[in-house]
Every structure is written in C-alpha cells, then in structure tokens.
GROMACS .gro file of C-alpha atoms in nm:
model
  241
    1UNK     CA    1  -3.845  -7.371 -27.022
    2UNK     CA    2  -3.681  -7.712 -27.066
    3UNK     CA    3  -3.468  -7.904 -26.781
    4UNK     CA    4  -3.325  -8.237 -26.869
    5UNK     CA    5  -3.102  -8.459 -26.656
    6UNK     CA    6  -2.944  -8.773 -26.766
    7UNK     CA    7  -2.757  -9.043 -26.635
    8UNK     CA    8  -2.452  -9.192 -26.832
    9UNK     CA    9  -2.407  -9.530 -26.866
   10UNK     CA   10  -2.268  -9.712 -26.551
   11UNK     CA   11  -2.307 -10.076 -26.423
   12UNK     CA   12  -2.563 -10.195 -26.666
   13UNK     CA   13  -2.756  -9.844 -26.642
   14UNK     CA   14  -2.854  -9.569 -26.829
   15UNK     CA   15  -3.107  -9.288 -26.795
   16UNK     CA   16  -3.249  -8.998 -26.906
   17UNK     CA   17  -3.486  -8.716 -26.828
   18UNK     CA   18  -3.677  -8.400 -26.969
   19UNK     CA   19  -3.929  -8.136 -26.844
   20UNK     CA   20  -4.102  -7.896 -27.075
   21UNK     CA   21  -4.339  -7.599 -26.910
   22UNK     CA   22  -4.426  -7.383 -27.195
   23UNK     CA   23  -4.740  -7.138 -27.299
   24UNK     CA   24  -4.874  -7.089 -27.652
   25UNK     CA   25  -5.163  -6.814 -27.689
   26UNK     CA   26  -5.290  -6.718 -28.045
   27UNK     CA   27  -5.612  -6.685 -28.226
   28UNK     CA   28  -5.892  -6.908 -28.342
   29UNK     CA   29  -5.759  -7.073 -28.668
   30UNK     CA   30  -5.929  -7.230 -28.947
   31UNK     CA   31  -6.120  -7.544 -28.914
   32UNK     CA   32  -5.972  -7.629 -29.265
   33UNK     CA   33  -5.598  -7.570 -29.151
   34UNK     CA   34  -5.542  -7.227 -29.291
   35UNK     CA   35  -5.671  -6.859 -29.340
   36UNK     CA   36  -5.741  -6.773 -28.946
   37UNK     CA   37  -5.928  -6.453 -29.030
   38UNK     CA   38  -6.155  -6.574 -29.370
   39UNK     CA   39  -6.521  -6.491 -29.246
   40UNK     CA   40  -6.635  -6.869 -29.099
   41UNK     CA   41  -6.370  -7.038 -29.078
   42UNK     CA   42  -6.295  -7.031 -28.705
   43UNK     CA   43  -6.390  -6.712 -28.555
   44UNK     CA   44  -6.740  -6.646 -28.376
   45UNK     CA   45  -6.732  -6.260 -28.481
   46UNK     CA   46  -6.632  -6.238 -28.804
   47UNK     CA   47  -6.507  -5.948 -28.988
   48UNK     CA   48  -6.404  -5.794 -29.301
   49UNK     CA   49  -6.008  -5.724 -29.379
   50UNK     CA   50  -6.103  -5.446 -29.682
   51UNK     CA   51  -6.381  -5.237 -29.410
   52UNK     CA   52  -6.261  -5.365 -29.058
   53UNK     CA   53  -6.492  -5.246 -28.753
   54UNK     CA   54  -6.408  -4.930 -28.562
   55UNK     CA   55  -6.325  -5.213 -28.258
   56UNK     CA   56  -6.174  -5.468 -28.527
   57UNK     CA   57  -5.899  -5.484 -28.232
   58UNK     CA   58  -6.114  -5.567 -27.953
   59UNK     CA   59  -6.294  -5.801 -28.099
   60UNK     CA   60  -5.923  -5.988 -28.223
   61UNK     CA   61  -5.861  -5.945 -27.882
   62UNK     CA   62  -6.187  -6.133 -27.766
   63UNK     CA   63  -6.097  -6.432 -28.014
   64UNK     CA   64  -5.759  -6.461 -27.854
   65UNK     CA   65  -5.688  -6.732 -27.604
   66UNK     CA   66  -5.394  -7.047 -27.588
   67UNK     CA   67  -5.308  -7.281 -27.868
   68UNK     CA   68  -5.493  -7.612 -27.905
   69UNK     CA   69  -5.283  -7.925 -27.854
   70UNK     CA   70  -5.010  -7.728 -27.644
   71UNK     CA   71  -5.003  -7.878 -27.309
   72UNK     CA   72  -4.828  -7.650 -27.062
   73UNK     CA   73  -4.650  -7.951 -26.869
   74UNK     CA   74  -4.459  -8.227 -27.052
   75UNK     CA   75  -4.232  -8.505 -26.857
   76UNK     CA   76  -4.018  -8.765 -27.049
   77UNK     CA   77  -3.840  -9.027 -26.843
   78UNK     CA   78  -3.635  -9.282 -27.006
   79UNK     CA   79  -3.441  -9.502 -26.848
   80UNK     CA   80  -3.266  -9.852 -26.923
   81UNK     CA   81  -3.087 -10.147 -26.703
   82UNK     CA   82  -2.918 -10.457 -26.808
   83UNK     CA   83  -2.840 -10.746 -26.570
   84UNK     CA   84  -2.513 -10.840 -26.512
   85UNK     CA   85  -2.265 -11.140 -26.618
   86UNK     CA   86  -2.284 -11.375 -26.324
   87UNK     CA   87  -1.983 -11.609 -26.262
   88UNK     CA   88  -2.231 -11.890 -26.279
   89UNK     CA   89  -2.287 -12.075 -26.567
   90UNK     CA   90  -2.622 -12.167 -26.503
   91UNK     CA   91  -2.716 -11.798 -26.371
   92UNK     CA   92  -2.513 -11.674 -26.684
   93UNK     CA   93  -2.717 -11.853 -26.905
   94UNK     CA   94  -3.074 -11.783 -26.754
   95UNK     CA   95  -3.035 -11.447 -26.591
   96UNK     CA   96  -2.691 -11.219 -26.764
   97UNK     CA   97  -2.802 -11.005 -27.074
   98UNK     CA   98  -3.122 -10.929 -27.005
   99UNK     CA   99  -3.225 -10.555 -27.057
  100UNK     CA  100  -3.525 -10.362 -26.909
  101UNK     CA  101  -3.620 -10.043 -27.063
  102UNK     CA  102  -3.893  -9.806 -26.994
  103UNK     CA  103  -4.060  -9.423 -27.132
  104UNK     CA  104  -4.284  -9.296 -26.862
  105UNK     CA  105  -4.458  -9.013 -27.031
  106UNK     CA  106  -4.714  -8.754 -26.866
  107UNK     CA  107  -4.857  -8.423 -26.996
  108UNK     CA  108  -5.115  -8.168 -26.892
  109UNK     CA  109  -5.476  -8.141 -27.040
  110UNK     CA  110  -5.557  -8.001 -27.378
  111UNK     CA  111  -5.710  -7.605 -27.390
  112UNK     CA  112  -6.097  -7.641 -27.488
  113UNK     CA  113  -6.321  -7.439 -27.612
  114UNK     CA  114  -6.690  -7.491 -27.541
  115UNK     CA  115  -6.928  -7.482 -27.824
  116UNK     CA  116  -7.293  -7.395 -27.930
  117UNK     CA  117  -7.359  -7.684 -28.142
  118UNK     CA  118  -7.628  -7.470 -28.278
  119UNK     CA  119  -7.653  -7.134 -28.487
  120UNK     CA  120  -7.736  -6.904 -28.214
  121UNK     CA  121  -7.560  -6.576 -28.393
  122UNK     CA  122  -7.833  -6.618 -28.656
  123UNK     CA  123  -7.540  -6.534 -28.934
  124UNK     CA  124  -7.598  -6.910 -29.110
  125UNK     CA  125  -7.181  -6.959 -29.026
  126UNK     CA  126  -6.993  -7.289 -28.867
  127UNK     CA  127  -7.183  -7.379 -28.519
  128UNK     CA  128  -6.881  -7.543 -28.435
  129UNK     CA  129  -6.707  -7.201 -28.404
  130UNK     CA  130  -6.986  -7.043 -28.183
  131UNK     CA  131  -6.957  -7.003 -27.799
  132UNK     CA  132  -7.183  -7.032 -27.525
  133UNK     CA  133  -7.191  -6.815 -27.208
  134UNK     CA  134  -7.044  -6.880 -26.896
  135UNK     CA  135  -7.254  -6.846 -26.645
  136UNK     CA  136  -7.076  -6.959 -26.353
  137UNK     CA  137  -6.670  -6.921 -26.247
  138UNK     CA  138  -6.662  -7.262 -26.178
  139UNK     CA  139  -6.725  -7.499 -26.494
  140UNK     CA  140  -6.596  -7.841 -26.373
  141UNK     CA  141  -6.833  -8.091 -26.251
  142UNK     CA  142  -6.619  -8.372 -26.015
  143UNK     CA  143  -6.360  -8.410 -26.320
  144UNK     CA  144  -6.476  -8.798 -26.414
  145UNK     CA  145  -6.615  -8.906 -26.714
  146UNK     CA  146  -6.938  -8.880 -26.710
  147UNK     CA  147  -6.894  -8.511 -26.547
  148UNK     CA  148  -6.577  -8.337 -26.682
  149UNK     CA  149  -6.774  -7.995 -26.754
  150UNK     CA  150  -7.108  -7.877 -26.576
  151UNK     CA  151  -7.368  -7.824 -26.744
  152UNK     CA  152  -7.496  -7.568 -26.520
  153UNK     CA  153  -7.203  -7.373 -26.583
  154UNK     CA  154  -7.306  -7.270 -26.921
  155UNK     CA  155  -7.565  -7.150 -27.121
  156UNK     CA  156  -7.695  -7.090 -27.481
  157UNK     CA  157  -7.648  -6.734 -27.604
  158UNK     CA  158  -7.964  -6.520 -27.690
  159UNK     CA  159  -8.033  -6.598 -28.043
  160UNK     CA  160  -7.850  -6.328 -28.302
  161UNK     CA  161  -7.573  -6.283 -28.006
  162UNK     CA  162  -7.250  -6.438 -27.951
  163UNK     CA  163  -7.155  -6.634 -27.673
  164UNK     CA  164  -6.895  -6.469 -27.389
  165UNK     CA  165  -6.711  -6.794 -27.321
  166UNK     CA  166  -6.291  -6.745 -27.363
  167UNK     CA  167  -6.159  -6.915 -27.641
  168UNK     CA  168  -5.990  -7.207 -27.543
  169UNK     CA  169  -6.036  -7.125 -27.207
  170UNK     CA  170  -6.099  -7.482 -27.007
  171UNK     CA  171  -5.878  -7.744 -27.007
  172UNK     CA  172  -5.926  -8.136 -27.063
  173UNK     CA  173  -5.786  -8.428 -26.882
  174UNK     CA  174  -5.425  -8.472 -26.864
  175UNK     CA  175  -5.217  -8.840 -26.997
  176UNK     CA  176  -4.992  -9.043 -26.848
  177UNK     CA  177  -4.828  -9.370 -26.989
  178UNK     CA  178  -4.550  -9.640 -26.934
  179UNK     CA  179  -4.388  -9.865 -27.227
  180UNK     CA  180  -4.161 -10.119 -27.116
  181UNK     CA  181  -3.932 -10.358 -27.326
  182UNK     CA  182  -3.763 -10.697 -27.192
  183UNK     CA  183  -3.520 -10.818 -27.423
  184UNK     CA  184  -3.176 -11.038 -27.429
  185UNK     CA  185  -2.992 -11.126 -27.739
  186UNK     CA  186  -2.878 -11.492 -27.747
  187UNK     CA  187  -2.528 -11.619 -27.888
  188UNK     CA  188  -2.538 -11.908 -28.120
  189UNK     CA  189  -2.234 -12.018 -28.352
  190UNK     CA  190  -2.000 -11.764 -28.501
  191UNK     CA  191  -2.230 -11.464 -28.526
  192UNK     CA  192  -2.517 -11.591 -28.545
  193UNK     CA  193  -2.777 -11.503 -28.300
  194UNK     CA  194  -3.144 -11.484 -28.145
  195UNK     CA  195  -3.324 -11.196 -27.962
  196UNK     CA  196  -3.605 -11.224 -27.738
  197UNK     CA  197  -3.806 -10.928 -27.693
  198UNK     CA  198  -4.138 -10.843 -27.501
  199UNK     CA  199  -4.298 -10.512 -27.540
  200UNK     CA  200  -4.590 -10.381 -27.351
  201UNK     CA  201  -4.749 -10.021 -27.411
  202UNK     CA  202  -4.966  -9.872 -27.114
  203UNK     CA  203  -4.794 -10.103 -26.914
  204UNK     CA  204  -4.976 -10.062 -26.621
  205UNK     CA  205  -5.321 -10.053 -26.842
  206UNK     CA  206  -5.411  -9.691 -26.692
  207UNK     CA  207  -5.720  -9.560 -26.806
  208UNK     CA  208  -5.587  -9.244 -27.021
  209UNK     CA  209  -5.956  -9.035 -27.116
  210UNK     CA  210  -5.971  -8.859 -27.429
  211UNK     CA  211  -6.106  -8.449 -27.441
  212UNK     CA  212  -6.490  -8.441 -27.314
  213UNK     CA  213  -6.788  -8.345 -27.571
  214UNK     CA  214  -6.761  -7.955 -27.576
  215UNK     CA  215  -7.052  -7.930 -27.819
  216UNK     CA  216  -7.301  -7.782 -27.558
  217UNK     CA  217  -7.647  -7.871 -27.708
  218UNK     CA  218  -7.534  -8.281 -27.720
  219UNK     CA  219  -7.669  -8.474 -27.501
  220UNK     CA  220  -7.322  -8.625 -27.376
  221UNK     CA  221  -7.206  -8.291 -27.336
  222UNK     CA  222  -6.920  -8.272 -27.070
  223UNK     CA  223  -6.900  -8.634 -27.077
  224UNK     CA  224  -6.604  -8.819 -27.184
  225UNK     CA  225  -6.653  -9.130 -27.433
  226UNK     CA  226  -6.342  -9.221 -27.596
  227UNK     CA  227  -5.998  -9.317 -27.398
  228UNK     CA  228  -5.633  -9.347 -27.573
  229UNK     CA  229  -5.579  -9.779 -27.589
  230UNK     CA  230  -5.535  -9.998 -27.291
  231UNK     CA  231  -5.255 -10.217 -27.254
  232UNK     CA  232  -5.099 -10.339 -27.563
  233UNK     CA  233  -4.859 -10.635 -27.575
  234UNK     CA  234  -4.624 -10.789 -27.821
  235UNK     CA  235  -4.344 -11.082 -27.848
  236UNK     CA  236  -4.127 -11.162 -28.089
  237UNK     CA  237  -3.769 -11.333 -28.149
  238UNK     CA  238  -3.519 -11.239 -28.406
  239UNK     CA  239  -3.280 -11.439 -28.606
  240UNK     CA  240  -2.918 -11.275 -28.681
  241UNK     CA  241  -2.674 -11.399 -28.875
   0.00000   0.00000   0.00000
C-alpha cells in the first residue's frame, strides 16, 4: 500500500509526502546472490532437486519466512520554503531568496535471522546458514545496544540437528534521518551569478544503529557495534555565468 500527499507550490512553499506498508516473504537465498535451492548455499536443510524427500514441501515450508532488507514501514517527507521579497532593500538583500529544504526519512527494522556460528548439523555446510533454537517467546533484551537480542532466548542445537528458529523471524532496529539544505542564489552583472549553499545530513546527529551480531556463538552476540554516520556537513558557493 502506498499513500502520498503533496502540497503544490504556494507562497514560497512546496511539499511532498509518501507512505509505503508492504510485506515480502520468500525463501532463504544464496549467500552468493543466486541458486536459492543449490545444497549450501543458504538453506539449513538441504535437499536434492533429482531425489527430493517424501516432506521436500515441509521442509521448503520450514525455510520460508520475509525478505531481507524489506522494511514493512517506509515514510518520505520532503518539503521546501523560500523566504520572501521584502520591500526593504536592506531586508531584500540579507533575508529574500533564501530556500530551506528538508527529506525526513524513517523506516522499520530489517528481518533477522539468528545464526549458529558453528557447524552444529554435523553436514561440514555454511555455519552462517544454520539456526539456533528458540527457547523462549520473548527474544529481545531492553532493545539498546549492548542488548538488542537475549541471549537467554536462544540456544545451540544438539549437534547433527538443526536449529528450530524461523527464518528471518526477528527484526533489527529501525532508521530515521533529516537532510537539510540552505541555499540563495546571488545576482551579479548580466547573468552572472553566485550560490551559497549549506548542506547537513543527519541533521539532528541522531544515533541511527546498524543490525545487531546474529552470529550466536560471538561473544558480542545481540550487541550492536556499528551505527549509519553522524552528522555530516558541507558548504560551498557556485559561480554562474
């Protein structure tokens, strides 16, 4: 589903605004980037397309959960105003012209899956495709960084079993972020002229965390280590003519 709204230009203003709630399930794809159902390349159970199991559906069923990098929630807001031409010269000069625009962008977590790290199945494939047990209904510690998952909430399969942990079945932290622009393009002779611009991404320098460590035998495991980049900020000034 997708709802937008916008605002036409009127007295120095413009803006504009989408929402996107959507759902994306599928199956456990290759780590490579192709060839979902080659034995190790992304599935915990693997199994042969010339002699499939008598359960071969089950256990595509079991290996079945939503898309990675498919957040259910997206906002886009985008909106733009320009001051006006003042009857003063001096205000003309200092304060008409000037135009503020702004993206506010915000987005639900990322679908997880949670990991082994080690070969528990005993069948020498990827450990990065092998998942734990759940133990517990609730797997979130307090949702910070240094306790996005619970430990407790999981455990390492018996070894030559498979883990019973959904695929892609916990979610990550969700992002938010605010770019703004400031610029105002200056007449000179004929048509020649300068622009001023300042730029600043993450605007507000929010703290916007990264996925946690899924891989359940680390030692950071559940914690998040890596955040998208603070506030970034950048002038410059443009010669036309």
């Amino acid at each position: 589903m997708i709802l937008t709204g916008q605002k036409r230009a009127s007295n120095g203003m413009t803006a504009n605004v989408n929402y996107t709630w959507s759902t994306c399930e599928g199956t456990a794809q290759s780590n490579t980037g192709g060839n979902p159902l080659n034995v190790g390349t992304g599935y915990t159970r693997p199994q042969s397309l010339l002699n499939p199991p008598a359960n071969s559906k089950e256990l595509l069923e079991i290996d079945k959960g939503p898309c990675s990098f498919s957040p259910n929630h997206i906002l886009n807001l985008i909106a733009s105003a320009e001051t006006p031409r003042f009857d003063s010269t001096a205000m003309r000069m200092l304060a008409s012209g000037w135009r503020l625009s702004g993206i506010f962008r915000a987005a639900s977590g990322n679908a997880l899956r949670v990991v082994t790290g080690v070969d528990r199945s005993l069948d020498g494939l990827q450990t990065t495709a092998q998942r734990v047990n759940q133990v517990m209904d609730n797997v979130y510690g307090n949702k910070t960084l240094s306790n996005w998952f619970n430990p407790a909430a999981f455990a390492q399969p018996a070894l030559g079993t498979y883990g019973n942990s959904g695929y892609n079945a916990y979610k990550g932290p969700g992002s938010k972020t605010l770019d703004l622009s400031l610029v105002r393009s200056f007449p000179l002779k004929g048509a020649q002229r300068i622009e001023a611009r300042i730029e600043a991404f993450n605007a507000l320098n929010w703290l916007r965390p990264l996925d946690p460590v899924t891989t359940f035998s680390s030692a950071t495991f559940g914690q998040i280590l890596t955040a998208a980049d603070p506030r970034i900020m950048q002038f410059a000034m443009k010669y036309q003519f």
